[in-house]
Short mmCIF file of C-alpha atoms and ligand atoms in Angstrom, two decimals:
data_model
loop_
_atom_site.label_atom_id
_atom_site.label_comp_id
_atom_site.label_asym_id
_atom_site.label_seq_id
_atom_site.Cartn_x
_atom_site.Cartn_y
_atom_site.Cartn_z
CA UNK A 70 13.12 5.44 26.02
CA UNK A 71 15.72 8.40 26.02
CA UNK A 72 15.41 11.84 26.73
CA UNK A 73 16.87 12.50 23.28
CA UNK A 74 14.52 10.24 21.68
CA UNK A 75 11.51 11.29 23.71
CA UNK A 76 12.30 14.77 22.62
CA UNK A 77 9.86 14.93 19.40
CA UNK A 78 7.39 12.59 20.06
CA UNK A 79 3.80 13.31 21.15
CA UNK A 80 2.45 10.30 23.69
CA UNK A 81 -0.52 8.38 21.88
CA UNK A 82 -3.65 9.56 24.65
CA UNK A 83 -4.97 6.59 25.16
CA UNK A 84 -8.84 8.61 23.99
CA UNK A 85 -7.22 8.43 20.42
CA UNK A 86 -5.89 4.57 20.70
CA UNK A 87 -8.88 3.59 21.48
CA UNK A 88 -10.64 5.80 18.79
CA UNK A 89 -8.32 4.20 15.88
CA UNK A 90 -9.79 1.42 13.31
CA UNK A 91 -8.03 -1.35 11.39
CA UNK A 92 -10.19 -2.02 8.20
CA UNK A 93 -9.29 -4.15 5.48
CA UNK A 94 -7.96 -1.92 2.25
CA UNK A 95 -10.08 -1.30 -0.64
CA UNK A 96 -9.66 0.40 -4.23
CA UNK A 97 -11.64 3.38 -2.84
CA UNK A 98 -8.58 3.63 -0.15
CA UNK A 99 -5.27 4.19 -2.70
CA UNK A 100 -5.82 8.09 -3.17
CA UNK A 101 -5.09 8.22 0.41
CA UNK A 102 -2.91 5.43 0.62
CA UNK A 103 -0.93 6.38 -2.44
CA UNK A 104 -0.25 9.96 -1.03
CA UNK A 105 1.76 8.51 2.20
CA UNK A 106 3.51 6.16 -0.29
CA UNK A 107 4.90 8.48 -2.06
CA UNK A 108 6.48 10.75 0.62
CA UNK A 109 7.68 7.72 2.77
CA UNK A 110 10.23 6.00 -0.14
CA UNK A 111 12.54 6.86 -2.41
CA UNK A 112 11.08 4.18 -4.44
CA UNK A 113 7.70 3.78 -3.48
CA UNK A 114 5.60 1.22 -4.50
CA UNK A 115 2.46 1.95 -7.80
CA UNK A 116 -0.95 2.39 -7.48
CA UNK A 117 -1.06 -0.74 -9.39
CA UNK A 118 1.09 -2.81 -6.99
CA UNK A 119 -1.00 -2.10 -4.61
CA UNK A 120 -4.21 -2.79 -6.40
CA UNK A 121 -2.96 -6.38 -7.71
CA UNK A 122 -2.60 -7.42 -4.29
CA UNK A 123 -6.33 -6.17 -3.13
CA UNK A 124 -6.94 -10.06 -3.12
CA UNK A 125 -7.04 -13.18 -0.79
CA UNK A 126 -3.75 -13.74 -1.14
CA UNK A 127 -2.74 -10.88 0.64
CA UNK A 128 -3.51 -9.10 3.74
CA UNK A 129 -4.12 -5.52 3.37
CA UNK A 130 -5.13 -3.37 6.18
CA UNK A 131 -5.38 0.39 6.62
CA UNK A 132 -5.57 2.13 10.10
CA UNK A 133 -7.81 4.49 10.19
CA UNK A 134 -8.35 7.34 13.08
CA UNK A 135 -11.66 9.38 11.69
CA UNK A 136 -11.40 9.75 7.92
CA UNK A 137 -7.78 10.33 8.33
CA UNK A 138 -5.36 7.59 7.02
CA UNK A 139 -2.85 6.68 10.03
CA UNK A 140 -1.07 3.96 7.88
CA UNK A 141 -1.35 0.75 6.39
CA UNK A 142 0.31 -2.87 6.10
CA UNK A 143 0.18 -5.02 3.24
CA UNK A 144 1.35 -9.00 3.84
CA UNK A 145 1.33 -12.14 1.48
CA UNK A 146 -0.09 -15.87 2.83
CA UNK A 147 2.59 -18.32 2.71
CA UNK A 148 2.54 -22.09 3.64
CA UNK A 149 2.44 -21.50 7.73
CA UNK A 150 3.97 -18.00 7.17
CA UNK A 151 3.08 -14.63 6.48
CA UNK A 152 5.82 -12.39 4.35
CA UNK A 153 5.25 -8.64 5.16
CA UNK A 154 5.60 -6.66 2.28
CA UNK A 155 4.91 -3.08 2.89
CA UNK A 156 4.28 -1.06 6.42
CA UNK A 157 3.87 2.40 6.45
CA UNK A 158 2.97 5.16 9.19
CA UNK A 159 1.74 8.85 7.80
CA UNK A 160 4.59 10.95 8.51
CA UNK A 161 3.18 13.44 11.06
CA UNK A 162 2.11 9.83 13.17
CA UNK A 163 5.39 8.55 12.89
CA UNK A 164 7.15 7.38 16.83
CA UNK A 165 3.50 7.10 18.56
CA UNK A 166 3.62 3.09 18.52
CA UNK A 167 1.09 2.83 15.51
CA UNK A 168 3.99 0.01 13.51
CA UNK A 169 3.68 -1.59 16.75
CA UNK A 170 -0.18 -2.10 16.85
CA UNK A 171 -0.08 -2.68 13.01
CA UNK A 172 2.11 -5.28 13.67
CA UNK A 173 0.24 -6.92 16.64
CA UNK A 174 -2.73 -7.00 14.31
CA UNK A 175 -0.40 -8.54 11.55
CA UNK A 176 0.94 -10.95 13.98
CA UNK A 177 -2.72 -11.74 15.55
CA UNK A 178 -4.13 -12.19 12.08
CA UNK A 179 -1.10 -14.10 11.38
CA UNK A 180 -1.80 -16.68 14.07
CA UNK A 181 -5.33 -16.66 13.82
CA UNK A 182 -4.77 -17.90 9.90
CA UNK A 183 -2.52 -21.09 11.22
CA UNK A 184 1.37 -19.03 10.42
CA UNK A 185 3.89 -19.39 12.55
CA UNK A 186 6.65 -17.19 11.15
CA UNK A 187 6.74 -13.66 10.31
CA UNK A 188 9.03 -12.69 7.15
CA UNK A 189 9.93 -9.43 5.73
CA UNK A 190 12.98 -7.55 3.96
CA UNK A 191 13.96 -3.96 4.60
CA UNK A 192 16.79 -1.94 3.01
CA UNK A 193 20.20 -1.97 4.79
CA UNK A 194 20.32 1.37 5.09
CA UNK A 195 16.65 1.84 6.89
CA UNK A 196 17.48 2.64 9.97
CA UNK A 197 14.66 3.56 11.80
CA UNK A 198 12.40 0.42 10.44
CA UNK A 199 15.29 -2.18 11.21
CA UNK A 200 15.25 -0.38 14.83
CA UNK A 201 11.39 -1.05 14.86
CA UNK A 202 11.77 -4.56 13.54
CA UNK A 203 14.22 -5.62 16.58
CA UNK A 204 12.97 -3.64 19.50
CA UNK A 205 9.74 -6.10 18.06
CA UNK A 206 11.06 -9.00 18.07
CA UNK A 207 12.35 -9.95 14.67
CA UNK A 208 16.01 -10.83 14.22
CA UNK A 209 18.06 -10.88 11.71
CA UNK A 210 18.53 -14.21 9.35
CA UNK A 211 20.58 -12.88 6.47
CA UNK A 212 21.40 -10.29 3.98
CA UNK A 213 19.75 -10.63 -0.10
CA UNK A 214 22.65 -8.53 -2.42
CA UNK A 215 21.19 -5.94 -4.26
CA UNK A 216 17.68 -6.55 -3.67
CA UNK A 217 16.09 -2.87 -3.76
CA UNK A 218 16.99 -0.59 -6.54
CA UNK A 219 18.56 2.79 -5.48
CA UNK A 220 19.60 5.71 -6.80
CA UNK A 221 21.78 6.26 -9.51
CA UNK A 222 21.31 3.05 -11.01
CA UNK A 223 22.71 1.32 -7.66
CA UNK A 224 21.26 -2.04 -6.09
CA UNK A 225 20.66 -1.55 -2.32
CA UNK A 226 21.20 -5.15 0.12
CA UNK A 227 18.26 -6.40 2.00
CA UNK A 228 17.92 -7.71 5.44
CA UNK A 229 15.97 -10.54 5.97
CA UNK A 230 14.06 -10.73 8.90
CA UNK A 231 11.76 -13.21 11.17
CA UNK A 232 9.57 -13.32 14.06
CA UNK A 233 8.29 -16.74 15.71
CA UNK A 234 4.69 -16.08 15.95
C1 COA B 151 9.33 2.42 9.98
C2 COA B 151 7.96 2.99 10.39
C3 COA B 151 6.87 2.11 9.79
C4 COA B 151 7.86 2.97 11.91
O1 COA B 151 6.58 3.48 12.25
P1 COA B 151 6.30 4.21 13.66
O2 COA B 151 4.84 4.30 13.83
O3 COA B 151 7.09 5.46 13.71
O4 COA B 151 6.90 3.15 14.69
P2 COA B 151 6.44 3.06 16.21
O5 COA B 151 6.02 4.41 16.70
O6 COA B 151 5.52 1.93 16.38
O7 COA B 151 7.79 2.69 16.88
C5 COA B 151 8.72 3.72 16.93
C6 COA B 151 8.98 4.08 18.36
O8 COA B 151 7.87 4.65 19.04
C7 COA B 151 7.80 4.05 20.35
N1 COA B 151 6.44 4.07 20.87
C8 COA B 151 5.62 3.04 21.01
N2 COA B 151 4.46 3.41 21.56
C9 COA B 151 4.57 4.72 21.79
C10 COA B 151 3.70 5.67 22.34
N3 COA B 151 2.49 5.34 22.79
N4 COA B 151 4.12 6.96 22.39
C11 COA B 151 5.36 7.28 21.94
N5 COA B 151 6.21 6.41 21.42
C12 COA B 151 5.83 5.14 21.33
C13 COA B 151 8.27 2.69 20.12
O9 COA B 151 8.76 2.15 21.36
C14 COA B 151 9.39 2.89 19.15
O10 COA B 151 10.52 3.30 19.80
P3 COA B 151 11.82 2.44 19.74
O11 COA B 151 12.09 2.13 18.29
O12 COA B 151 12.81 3.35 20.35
O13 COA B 151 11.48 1.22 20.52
C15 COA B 151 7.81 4.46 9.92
O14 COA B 151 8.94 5.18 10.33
C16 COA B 151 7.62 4.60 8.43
O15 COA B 151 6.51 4.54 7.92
N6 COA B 151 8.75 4.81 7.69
C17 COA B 151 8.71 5.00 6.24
C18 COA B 151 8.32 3.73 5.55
C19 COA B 151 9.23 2.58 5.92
O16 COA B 151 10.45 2.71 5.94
N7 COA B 151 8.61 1.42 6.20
C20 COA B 151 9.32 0.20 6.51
C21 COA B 151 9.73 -0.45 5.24
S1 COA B 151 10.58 -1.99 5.55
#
């Protein structure tokens, strides 16, 4: 890690890593859930995507330190692969490894359920997660044109990504 990048981040003590729960999200979770969401995109996802996919065909789990919301991940089963849809760390948590563990779980649950492939998609232009993604593991398989809406009434490209579980 660089000095410049070590510059505004607080190390994780390992008293609150081990303090931190991963519980499955329920309806009684999107107040919280949906107040993240909407500072973290430009587009964010609706209380209503998110409660159509509170089902077994999704995996939707929140991280939880206390009663306060750390973040949350939100994949879809596929035929020996699991498509991550949405990941999300509270802004004031943000840089203190908590994608990382939310994406061992993912990856643990992942294998545990009989998937051998990670997918996801993530705007061109998101930096930060596409740095996350490959300092993880995931490369990059191609690019889907105008995937994302954007501002303006612009399209926004997608990069596809994969990790072999
Ligand atoms: C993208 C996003 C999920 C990343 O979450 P994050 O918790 O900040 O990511 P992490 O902390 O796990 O990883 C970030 C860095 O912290 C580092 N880190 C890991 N453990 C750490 C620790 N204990 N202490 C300090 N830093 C740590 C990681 O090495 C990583 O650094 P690197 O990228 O230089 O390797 C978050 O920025 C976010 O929610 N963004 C808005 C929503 C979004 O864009 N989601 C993705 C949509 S595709």
């Amino acid at each position: 890690m660089s000095a410049a990048m070590s510059a505004d981040r607080q190390p994780t003590s390992e008293a609150i890593r081990n303090a931190v729960t991963l519980r499955t999200m329920t309806p009684e979770n999107l107040d919280a859930v949906m107040a993240i969401e909407q500072t973290a995109y430009s587009h964010p996802w609706s209380r209503g995507n998110f409660q159509d996919s509170l089902n077994p065909l999704f995996e939707a789990q929140c991280l939880w330190l206390g009663d306060e919301l750390m973040g949350y991940f939100l994949a879809m089963h596929g035929f020996k692969e699991m498509h991550l849809l949405n990941i999300t760390v509270a802004p004031a948590r943000r840089g203190q490894g908590w994608a990382h563990m939310m994406l061992d779980a993912l990856s643990l649950i992942s294998r545990q359920q009989g998937a051998q492939w990670l997918w996801l998609e993530v705007r061109q232009s998101n930096a930060r997660a596409l740095q996350v993604y490959e300092r993880y593991g995931f490369a990059r398989i191609s690019v889907r044109k105008d995937y994302y809406p954007a501002d303006r009434q612009q399209r926004e490209h997608a990069v596809v990504m994969s990790l072999k579980l």
